[in-house]
mmCIF file of C-alpha atoms in Angstrom:
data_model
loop_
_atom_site.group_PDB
_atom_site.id
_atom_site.type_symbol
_atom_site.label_atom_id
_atom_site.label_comp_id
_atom_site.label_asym_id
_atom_site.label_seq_id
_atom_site.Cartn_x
_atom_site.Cartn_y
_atom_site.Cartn_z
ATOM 1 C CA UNK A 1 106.019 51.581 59.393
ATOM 2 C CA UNK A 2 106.047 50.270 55.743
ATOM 3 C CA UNK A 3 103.860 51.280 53.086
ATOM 4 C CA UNK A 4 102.949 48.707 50.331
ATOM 5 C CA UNK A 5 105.551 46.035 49.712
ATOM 6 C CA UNK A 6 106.385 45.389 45.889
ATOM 7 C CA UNK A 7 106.119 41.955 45.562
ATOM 8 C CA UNK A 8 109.639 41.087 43.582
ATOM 9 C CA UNK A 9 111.444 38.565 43.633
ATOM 10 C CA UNK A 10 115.091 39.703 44.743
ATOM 11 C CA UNK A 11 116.674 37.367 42.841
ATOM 12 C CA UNK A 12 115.551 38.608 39.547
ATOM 13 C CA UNK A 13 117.938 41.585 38.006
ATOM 14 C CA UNK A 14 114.379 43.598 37.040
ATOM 15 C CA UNK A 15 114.348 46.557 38.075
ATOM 16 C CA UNK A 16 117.092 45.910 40.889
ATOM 17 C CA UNK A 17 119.327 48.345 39.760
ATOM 18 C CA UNK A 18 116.255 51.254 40.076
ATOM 19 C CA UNK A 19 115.237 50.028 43.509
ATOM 20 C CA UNK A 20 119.371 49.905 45.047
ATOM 21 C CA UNK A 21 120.072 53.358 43.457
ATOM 22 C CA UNK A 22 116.894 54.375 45.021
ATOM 23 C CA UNK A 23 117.620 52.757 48.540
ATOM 24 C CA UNK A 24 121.632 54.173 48.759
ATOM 25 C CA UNK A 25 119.784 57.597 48.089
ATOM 26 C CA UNK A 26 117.594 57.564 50.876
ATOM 27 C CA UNK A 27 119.863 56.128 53.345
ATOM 28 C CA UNK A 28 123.099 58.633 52.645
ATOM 29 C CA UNK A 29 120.155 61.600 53.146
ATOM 30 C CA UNK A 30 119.157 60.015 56.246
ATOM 31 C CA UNK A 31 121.954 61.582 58.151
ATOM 32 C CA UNK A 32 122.933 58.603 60.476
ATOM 33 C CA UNK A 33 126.474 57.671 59.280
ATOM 34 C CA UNK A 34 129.607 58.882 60.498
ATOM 35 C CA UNK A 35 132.488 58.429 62.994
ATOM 36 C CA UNK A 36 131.291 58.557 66.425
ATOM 37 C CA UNK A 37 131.746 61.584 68.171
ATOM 38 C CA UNK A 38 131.943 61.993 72.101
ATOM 39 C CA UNK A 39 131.744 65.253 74.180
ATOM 40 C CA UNK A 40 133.442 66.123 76.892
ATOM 41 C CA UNK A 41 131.937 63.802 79.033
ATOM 42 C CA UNK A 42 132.747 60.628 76.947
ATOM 43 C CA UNK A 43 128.608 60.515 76.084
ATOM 44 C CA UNK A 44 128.345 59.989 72.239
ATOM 45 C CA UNK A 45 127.762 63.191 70.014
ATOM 46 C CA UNK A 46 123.585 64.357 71.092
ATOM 47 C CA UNK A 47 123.262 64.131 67.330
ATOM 48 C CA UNK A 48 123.989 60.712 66.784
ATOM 49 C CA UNK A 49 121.648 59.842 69.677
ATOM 50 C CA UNK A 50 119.049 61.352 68.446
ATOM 51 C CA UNK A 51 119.578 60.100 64.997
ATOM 52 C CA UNK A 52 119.922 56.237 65.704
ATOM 53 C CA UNK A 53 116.139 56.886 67.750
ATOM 54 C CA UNK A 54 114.093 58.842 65.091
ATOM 55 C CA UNK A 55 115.333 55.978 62.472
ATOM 56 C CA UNK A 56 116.357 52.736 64.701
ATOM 57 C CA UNK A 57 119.456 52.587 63.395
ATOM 58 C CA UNK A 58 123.143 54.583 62.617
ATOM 59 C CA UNK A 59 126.269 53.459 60.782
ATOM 60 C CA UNK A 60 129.607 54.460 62.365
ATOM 61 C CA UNK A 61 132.199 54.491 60.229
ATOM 62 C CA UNK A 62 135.784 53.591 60.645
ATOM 63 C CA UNK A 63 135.765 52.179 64.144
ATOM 64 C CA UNK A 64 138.145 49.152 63.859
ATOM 65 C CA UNK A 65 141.789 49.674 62.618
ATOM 66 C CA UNK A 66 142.676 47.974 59.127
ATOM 67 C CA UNK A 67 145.013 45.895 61.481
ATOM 68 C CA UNK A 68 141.943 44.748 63.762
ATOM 69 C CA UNK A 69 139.980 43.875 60.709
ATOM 70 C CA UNK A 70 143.289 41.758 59.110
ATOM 71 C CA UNK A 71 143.257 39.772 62.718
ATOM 72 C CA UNK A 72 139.471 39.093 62.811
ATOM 73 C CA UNK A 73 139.415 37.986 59.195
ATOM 74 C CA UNK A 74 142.713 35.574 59.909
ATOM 75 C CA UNK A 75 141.028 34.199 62.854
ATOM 76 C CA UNK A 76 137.787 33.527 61.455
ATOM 77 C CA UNK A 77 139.288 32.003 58.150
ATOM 78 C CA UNK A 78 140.948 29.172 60.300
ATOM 79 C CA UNK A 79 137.384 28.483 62.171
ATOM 80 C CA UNK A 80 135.742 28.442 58.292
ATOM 81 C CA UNK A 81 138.418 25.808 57.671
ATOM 82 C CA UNK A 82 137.730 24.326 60.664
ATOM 83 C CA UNK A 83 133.839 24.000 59.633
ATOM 84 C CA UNK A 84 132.242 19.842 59.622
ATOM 85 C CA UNK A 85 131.192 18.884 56.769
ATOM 86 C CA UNK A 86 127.357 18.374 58.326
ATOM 87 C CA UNK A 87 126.162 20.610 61.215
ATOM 88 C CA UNK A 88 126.356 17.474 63.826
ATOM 89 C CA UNK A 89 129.830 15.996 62.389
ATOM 90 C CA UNK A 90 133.166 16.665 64.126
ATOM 91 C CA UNK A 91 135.468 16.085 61.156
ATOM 92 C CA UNK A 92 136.422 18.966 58.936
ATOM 93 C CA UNK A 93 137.186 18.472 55.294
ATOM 94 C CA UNK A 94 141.012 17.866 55.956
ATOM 95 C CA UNK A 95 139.961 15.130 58.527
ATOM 96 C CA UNK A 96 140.634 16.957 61.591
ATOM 97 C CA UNK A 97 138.473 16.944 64.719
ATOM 98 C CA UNK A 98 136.225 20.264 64.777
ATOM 99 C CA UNK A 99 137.292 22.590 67.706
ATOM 100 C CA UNK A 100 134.013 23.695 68.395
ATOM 101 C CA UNK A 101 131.371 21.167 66.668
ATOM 102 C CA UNK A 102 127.422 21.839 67.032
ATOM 103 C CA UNK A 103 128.257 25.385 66.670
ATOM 104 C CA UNK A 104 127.860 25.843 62.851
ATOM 105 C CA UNK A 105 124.758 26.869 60.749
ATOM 106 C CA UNK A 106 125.269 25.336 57.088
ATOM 107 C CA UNK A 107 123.261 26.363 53.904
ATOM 108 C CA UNK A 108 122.872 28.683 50.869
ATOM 109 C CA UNK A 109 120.361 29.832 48.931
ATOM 110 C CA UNK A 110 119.765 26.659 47.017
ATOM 111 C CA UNK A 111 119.008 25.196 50.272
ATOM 112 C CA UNK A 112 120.443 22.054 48.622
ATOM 113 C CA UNK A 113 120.788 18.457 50.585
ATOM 114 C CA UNK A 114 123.658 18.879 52.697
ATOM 115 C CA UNK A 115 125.680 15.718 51.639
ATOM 116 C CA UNK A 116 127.031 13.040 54.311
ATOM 117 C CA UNK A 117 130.650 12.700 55.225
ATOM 118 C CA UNK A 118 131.171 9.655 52.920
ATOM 119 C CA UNK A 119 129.802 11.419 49.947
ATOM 120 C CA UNK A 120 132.024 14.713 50.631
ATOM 121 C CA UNK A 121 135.307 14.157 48.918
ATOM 122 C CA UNK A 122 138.936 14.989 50.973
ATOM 123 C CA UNK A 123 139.000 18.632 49.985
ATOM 124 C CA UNK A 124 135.186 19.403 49.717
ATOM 125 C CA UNK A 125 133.041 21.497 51.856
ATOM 126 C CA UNK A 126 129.611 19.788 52.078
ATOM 127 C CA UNK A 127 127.827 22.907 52.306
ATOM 128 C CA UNK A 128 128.649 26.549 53.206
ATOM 129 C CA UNK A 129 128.923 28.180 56.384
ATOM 130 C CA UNK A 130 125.941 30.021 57.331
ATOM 131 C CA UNK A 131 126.816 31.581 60.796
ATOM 132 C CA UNK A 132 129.077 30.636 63.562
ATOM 133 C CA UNK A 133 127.244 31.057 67.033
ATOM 134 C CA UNK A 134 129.261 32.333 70.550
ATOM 135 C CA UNK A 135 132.426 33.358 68.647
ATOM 136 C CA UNK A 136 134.144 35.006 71.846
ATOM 137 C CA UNK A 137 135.130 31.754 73.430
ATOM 138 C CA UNK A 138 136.575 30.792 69.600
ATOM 139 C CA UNK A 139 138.542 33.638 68.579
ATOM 140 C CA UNK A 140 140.667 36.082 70.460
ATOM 141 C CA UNK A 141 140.124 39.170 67.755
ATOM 142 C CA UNK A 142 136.432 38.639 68.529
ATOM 143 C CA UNK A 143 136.462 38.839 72.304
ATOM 144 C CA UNK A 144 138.842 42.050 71.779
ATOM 145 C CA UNK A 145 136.600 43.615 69.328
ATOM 146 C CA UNK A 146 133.591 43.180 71.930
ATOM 147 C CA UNK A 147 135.384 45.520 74.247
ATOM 148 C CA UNK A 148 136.687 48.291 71.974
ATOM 149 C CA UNK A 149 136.744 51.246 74.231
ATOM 150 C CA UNK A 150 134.849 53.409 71.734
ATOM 151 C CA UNK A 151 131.831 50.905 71.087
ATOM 152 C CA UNK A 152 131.565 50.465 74.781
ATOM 153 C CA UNK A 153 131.540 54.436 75.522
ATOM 154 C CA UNK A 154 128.439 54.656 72.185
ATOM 155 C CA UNK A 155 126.846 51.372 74.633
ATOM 156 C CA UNK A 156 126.873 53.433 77.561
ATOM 157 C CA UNK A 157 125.346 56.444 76.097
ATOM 158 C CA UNK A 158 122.423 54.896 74.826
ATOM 159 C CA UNK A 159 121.871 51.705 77.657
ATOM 160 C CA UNK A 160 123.415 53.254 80.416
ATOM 161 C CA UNK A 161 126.802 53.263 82.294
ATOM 162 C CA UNK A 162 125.629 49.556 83.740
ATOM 163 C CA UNK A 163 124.741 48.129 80.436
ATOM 164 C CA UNK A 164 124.491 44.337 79.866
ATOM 165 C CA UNK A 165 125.311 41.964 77.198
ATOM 166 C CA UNK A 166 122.659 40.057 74.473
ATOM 167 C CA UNK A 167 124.412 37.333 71.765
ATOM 168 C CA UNK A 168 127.219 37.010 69.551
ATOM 169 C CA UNK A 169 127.190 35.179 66.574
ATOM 170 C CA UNK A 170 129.142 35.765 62.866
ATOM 171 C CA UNK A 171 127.289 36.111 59.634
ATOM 172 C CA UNK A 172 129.099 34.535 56.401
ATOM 173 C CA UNK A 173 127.226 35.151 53.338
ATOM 174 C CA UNK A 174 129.221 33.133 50.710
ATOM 175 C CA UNK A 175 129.993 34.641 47.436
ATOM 176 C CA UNK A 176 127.318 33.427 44.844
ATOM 177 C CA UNK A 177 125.430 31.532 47.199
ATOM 178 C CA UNK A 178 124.902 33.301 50.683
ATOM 179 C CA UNK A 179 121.633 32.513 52.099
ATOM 180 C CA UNK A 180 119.444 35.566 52.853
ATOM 181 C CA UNK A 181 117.943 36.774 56.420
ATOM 182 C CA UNK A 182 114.140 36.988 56.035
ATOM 183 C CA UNK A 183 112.512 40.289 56.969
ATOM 184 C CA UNK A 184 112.084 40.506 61.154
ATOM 185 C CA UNK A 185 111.787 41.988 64.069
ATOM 186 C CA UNK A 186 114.055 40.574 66.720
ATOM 187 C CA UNK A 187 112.813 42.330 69.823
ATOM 188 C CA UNK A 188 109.641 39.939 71.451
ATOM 189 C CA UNK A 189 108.932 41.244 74.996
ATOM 190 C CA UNK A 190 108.364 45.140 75.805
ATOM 191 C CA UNK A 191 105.538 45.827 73.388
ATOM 192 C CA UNK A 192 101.945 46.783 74.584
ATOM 193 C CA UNK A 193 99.268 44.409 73.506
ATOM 194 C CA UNK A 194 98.371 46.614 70.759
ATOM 195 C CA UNK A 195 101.909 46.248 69.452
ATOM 196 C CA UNK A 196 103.331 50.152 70.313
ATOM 197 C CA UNK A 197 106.961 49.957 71.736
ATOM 198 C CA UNK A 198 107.597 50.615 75.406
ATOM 199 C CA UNK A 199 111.168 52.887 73.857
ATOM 200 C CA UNK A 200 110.327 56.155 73.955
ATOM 201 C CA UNK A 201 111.802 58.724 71.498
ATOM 202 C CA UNK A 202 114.014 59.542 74.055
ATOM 203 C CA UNK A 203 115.430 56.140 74.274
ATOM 204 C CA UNK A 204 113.621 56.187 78.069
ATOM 205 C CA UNK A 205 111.451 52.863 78.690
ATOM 206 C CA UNK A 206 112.390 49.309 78.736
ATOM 207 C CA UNK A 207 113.914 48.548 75.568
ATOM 208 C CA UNK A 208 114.993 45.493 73.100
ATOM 209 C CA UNK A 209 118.549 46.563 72.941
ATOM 210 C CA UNK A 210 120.277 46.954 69.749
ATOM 211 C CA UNK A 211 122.696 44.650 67.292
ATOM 212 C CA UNK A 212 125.821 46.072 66.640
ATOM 213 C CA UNK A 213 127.224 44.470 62.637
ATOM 214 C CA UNK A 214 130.877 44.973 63.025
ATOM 215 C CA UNK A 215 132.511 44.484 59.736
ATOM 216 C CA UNK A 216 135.131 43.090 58.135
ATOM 217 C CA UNK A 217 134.225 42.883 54.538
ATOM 218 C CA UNK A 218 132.450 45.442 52.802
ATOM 219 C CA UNK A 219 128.830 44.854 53.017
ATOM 220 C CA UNK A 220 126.941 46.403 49.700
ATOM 221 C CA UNK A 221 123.083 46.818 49.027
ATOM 222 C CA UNK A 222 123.444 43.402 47.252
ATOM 223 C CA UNK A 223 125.027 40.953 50.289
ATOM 224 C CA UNK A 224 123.983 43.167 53.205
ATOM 225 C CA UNK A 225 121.384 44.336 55.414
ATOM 226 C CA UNK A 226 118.546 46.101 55.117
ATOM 227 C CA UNK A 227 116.596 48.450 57.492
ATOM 228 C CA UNK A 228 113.000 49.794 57.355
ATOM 229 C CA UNK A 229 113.987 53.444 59.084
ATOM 230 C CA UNK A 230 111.729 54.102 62.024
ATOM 231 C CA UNK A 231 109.950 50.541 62.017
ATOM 232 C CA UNK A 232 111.044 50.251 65.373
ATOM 233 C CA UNK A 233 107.984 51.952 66.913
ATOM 234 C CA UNK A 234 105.300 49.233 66.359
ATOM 235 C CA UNK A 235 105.749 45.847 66.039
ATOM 236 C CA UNK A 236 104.072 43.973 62.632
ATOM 237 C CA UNK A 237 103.102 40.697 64.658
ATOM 238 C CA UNK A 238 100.887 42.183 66.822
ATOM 239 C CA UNK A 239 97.307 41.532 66.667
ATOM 240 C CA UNK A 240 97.919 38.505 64.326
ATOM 241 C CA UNK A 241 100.379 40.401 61.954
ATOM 242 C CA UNK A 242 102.959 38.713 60.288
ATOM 243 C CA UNK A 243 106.057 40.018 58.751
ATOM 244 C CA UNK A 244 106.868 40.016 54.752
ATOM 245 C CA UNK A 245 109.082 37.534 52.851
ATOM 246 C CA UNK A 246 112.271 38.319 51.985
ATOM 247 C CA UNK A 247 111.119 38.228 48.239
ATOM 248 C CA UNK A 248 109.626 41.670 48.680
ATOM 249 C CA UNK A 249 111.393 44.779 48.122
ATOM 250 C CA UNK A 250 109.850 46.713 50.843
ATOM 251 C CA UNK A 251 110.195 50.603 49.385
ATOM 252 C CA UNK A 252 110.883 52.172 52.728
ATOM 253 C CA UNK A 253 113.694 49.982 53.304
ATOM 254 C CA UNK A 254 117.193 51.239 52.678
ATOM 255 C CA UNK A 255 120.829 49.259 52.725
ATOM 256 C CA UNK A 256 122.670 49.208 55.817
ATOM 257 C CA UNK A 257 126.231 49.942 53.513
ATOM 258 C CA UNK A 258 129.327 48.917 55.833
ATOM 259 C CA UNK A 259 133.153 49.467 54.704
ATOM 260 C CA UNK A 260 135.297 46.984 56.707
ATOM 261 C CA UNK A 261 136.281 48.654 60.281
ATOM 262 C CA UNK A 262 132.583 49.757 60.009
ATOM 263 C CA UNK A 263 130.181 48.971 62.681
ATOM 264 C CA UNK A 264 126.255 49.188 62.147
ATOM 265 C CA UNK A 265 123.711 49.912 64.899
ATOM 266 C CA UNK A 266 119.855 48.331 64.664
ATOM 267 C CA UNK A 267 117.408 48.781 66.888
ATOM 268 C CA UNK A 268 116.382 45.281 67.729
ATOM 269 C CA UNK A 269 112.656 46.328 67.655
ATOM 270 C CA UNK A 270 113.434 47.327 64.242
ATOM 271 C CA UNK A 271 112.432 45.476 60.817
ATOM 272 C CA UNK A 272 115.494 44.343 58.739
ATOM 273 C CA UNK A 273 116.527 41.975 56.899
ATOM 274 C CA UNK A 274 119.280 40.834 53.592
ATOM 275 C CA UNK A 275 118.949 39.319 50.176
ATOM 276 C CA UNK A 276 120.792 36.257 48.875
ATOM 277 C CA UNK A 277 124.159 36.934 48.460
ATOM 278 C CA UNK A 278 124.785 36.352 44.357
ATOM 279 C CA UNK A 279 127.459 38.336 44.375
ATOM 280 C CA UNK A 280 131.108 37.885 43.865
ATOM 281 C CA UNK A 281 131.550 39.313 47.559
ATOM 282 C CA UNK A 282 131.658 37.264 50.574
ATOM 283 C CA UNK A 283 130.256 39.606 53.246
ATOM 284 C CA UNK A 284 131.404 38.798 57.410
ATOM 285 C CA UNK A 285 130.041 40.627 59.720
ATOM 286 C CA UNK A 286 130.508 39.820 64.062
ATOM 287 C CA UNK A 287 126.949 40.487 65.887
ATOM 288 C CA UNK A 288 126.899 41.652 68.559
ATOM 289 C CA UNK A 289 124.980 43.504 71.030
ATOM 290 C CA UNK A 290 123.871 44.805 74.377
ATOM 291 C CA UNK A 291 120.570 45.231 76.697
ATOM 292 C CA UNK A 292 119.530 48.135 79.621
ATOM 293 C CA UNK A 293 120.348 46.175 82.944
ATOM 294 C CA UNK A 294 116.846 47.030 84.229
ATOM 295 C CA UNK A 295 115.090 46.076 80.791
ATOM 296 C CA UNK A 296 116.467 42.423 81.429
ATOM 297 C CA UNK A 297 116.055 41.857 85.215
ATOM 298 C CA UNK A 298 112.788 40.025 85.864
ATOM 299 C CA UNK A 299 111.990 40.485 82.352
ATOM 300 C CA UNK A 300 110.133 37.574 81.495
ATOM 301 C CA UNK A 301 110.026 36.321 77.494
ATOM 302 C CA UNK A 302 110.728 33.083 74.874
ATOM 303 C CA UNK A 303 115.083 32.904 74.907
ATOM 304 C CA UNK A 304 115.981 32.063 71.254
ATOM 305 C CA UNK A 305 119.252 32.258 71.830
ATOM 306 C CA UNK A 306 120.713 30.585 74.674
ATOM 307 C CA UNK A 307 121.329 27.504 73.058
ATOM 308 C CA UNK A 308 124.574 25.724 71.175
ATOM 309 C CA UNK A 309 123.314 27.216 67.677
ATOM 310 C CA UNK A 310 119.641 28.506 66.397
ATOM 311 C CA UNK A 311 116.465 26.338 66.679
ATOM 312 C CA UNK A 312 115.884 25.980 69.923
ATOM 313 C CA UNK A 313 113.590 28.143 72.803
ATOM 314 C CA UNK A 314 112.490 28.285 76.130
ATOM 315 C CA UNK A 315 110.651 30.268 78.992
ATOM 316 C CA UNK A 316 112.421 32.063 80.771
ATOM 317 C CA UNK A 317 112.396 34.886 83.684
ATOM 318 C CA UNK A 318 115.832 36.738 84.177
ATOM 319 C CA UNK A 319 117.213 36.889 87.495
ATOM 320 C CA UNK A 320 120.088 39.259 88.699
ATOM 321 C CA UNK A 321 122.573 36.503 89.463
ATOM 322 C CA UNK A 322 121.795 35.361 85.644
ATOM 323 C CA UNK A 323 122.350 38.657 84.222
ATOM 324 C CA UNK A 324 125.351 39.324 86.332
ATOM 325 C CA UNK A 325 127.123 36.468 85.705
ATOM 326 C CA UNK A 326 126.614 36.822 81.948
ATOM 327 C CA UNK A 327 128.017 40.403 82.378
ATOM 328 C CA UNK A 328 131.259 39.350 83.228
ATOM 329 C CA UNK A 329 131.865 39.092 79.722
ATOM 330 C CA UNK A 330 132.360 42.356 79.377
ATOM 331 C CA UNK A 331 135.288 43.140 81.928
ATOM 332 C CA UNK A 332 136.771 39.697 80.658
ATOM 333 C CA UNK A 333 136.860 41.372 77.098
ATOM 334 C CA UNK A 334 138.077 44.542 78.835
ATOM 335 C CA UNK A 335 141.448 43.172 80.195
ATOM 336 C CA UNK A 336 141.889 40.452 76.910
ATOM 337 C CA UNK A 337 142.265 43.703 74.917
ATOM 338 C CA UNK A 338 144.023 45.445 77.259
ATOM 339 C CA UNK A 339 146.766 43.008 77.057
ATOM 340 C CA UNK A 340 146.496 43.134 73.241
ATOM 341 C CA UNK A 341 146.512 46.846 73.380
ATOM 342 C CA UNK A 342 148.646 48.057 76.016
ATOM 343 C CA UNK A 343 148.991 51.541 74.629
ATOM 344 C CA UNK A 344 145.602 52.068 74.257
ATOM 345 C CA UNK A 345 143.096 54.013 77.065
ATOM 346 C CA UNK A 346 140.427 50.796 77.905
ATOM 347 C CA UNK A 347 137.087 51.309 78.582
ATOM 348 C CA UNK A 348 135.905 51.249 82.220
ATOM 349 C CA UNK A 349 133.152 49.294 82.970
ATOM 350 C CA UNK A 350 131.128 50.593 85.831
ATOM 351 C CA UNK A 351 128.392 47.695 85.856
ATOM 352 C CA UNK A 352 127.960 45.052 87.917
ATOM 353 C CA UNK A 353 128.713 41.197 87.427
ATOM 354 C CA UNK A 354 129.862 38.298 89.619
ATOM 355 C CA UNK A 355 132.996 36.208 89.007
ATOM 356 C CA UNK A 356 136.464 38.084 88.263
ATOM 357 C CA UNK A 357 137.548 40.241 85.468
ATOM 358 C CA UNK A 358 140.712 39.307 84.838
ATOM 359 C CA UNK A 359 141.293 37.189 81.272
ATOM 360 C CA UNK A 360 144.184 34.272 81.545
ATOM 361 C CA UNK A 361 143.945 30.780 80.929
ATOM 362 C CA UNK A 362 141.856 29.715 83.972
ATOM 363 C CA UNK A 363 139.133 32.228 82.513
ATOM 364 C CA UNK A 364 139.104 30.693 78.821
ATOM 365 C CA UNK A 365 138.442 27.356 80.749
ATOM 366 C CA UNK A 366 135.856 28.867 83.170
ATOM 367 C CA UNK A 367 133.622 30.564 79.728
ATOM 368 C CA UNK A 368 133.480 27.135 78.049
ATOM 369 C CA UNK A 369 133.020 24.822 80.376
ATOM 370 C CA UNK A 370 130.615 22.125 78.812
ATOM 371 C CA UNK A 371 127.549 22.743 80.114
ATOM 372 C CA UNK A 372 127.873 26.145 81.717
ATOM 373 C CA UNK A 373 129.602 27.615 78.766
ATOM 374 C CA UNK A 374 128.899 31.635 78.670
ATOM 375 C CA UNK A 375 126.239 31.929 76.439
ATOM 376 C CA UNK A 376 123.976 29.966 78.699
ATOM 377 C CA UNK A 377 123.298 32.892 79.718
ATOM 378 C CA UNK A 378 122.091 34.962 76.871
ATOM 379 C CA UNK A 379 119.459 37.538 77.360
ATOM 380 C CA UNK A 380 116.582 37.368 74.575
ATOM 381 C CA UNK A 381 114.565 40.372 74.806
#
């Protein structure tokens, strides 16, 4: 847990500099970054495991190609261009119809009056792009990534070999003006009424999953995230708790610091959060992340994200033909890089899921149809 938050407001330069230098310290001695490492069974390195559990979180490092990284940030540039100029419009600033409108998250940190089409002028943004929700069915680098043999193989040896998916959405923190993530804990449901985590220290128990950052900028103390190391054992709303405002610098927290190719694991359960971005440095980073099959089925919670963008909730109780048929994301992702990749050894998914795997046209229609798009089924935890 935390000890006494400093109550500073991170956009003031006092005393910044003291409390970054301070944070990089502590989280290079942590010893949880590296390259993954595998033994001989394909299970990641027993280090690493144990590493990500005693702190809730690990930083592999140079997982994506620079090639990979180029194709993700080409793709997502185009859907930035593509943005409305207000979140419910469907005309971008060039006057074309928005591919995927309703699925954009605009502000900054001014959190200024987003301005109407008629006030935006021909090559103005009305406001900047926040986050892009359920990027797989928009980008064909992004469904790839989600299936990069070595993330699934580090999946496997912490959820199990029939692992299930969670949410996808993108993070762009503009330079100068990125808005910031307030301090949270995103896991809601396997907690004992005295707030103590199910998750043992072994990673046994039902579980909130974890959110893999995979990066394609560099993400510094300054535009990126921030994790309180081992926070993920109790959780701060419990018994009427509440959790801090991003204006404090809490002093156990350290930077989650990502090169692009790099891919950052949190605990879900753990408590994170990022700063405004004033920075010169837009930061883009692809969420992602995955459950334990038996943590979701019949797990019953609020789903935040099962919806077109943030905002909305409901009640929910997982069943196994929910879970399954959101699952076939995964071998869909599979066989989309495949194609990409031919040379390359893919992952084989040994879970379960209904529908086929196999990703061609007919499947691209089948994951957004309106209405029963994929992310209908996202699993909240």
């Amino acid at each position: 847990m935390t000890g006494t938050a400093t109550a500073i407001d991170a956009a003031s330069d006092q005393s910044w500099e003291e409390y970054r230098e301070d944070g990089i310290r502590r989280a290079l001695a942590l010893g949880n970054r590296g390259p993954m490492r595998f033994d001989k069974r394909g299970v990641l390195a027993q280090e690493q495991l144990d590493a990500y559990r005693q702190h809730g979180f690990y930083v592999f490092t140079g997982v994506l190609s620079a090639d990979e990284c180029a194709e993700l940030q080409a793709e997502f540039t185009e859907v930035l261009d593509n943005a409305p100029l207000t979140e419910s419009g469907d005309l971008d600033r060039h006057g074309r119809p928005v591919r995927f409108p309703g699925y954009y998250t605009l502000g900054n940190i001014r959190d200024s009056r987003i301005k109407q089409p008629e006030e935006a002028g021909e090559e103005e943004q009305a406001a900047p792009v926040h986050l892009v929700s359920h990027p797989l069915m928009m980008m064909d680098s992004a469904l790839r990534a989600y299936a990069h043999p070595d993330i699934l193989r580090m999946v496997a040896s912490v959820n199990g070999e029939d692992f299930v998916p969670f949410h996808e959405s993108i993070f762009n923190k503009d330079p100068g003006e990125g808005a910031p993530t307030p301090w949270h804990q995103d896991g809601r449901t396997h907690w004992t009424e005295d707030g103590v985590a199910l998750e043992q220290p072994d990673g046994s128990g039902k579980t909130h999953g974890f959110n893999l950052s995979v990066a394609w900028s560099k993400c510094t103390p300054e535009n990126g995230l921030w994790v309180v190391p081992g926070s993920h054992r109790r959780w701060r709303l419990a018994n009427g708790g509440s959790f801090p405002p991003i204006t404090e610098r809490l002093p156990d927290a350290v930077p989650m610091m990502l090169e692009p190719g790099d891919v950052g694991m949190v605990n879900r359960s753990s408590l994170h959060g990022s700063f405004p971005n004033r920075t010169p440095i837009r930061r883009n980073t692809m969420v992602m992340g995955f459950h334990k099959r038996d943590s979701a089925i019949g797990a019953e919670t609020t789903n935040v994200h099962a919806f077109r963008k943030p905002g909305s909730t409901k009640a929910i109780k997982y069943s196994e033909d929910y879970v399954l048929r959101r699952a076939r994301m995964i071998p869909l992702a599979i066989d989309a890089r495949r194609q990409r990749f031919p040379d390359e050894t893919p992952y084989h998914y040994r879970g379960s899921y209904l529908g086929d795997g196999h990703w061609n046209e007919r499947a691209r229609a089948e994951i957004a149809v309106e209405g029963d798009e994929y992310w209908q089924r996202d699993i909240t935890l």
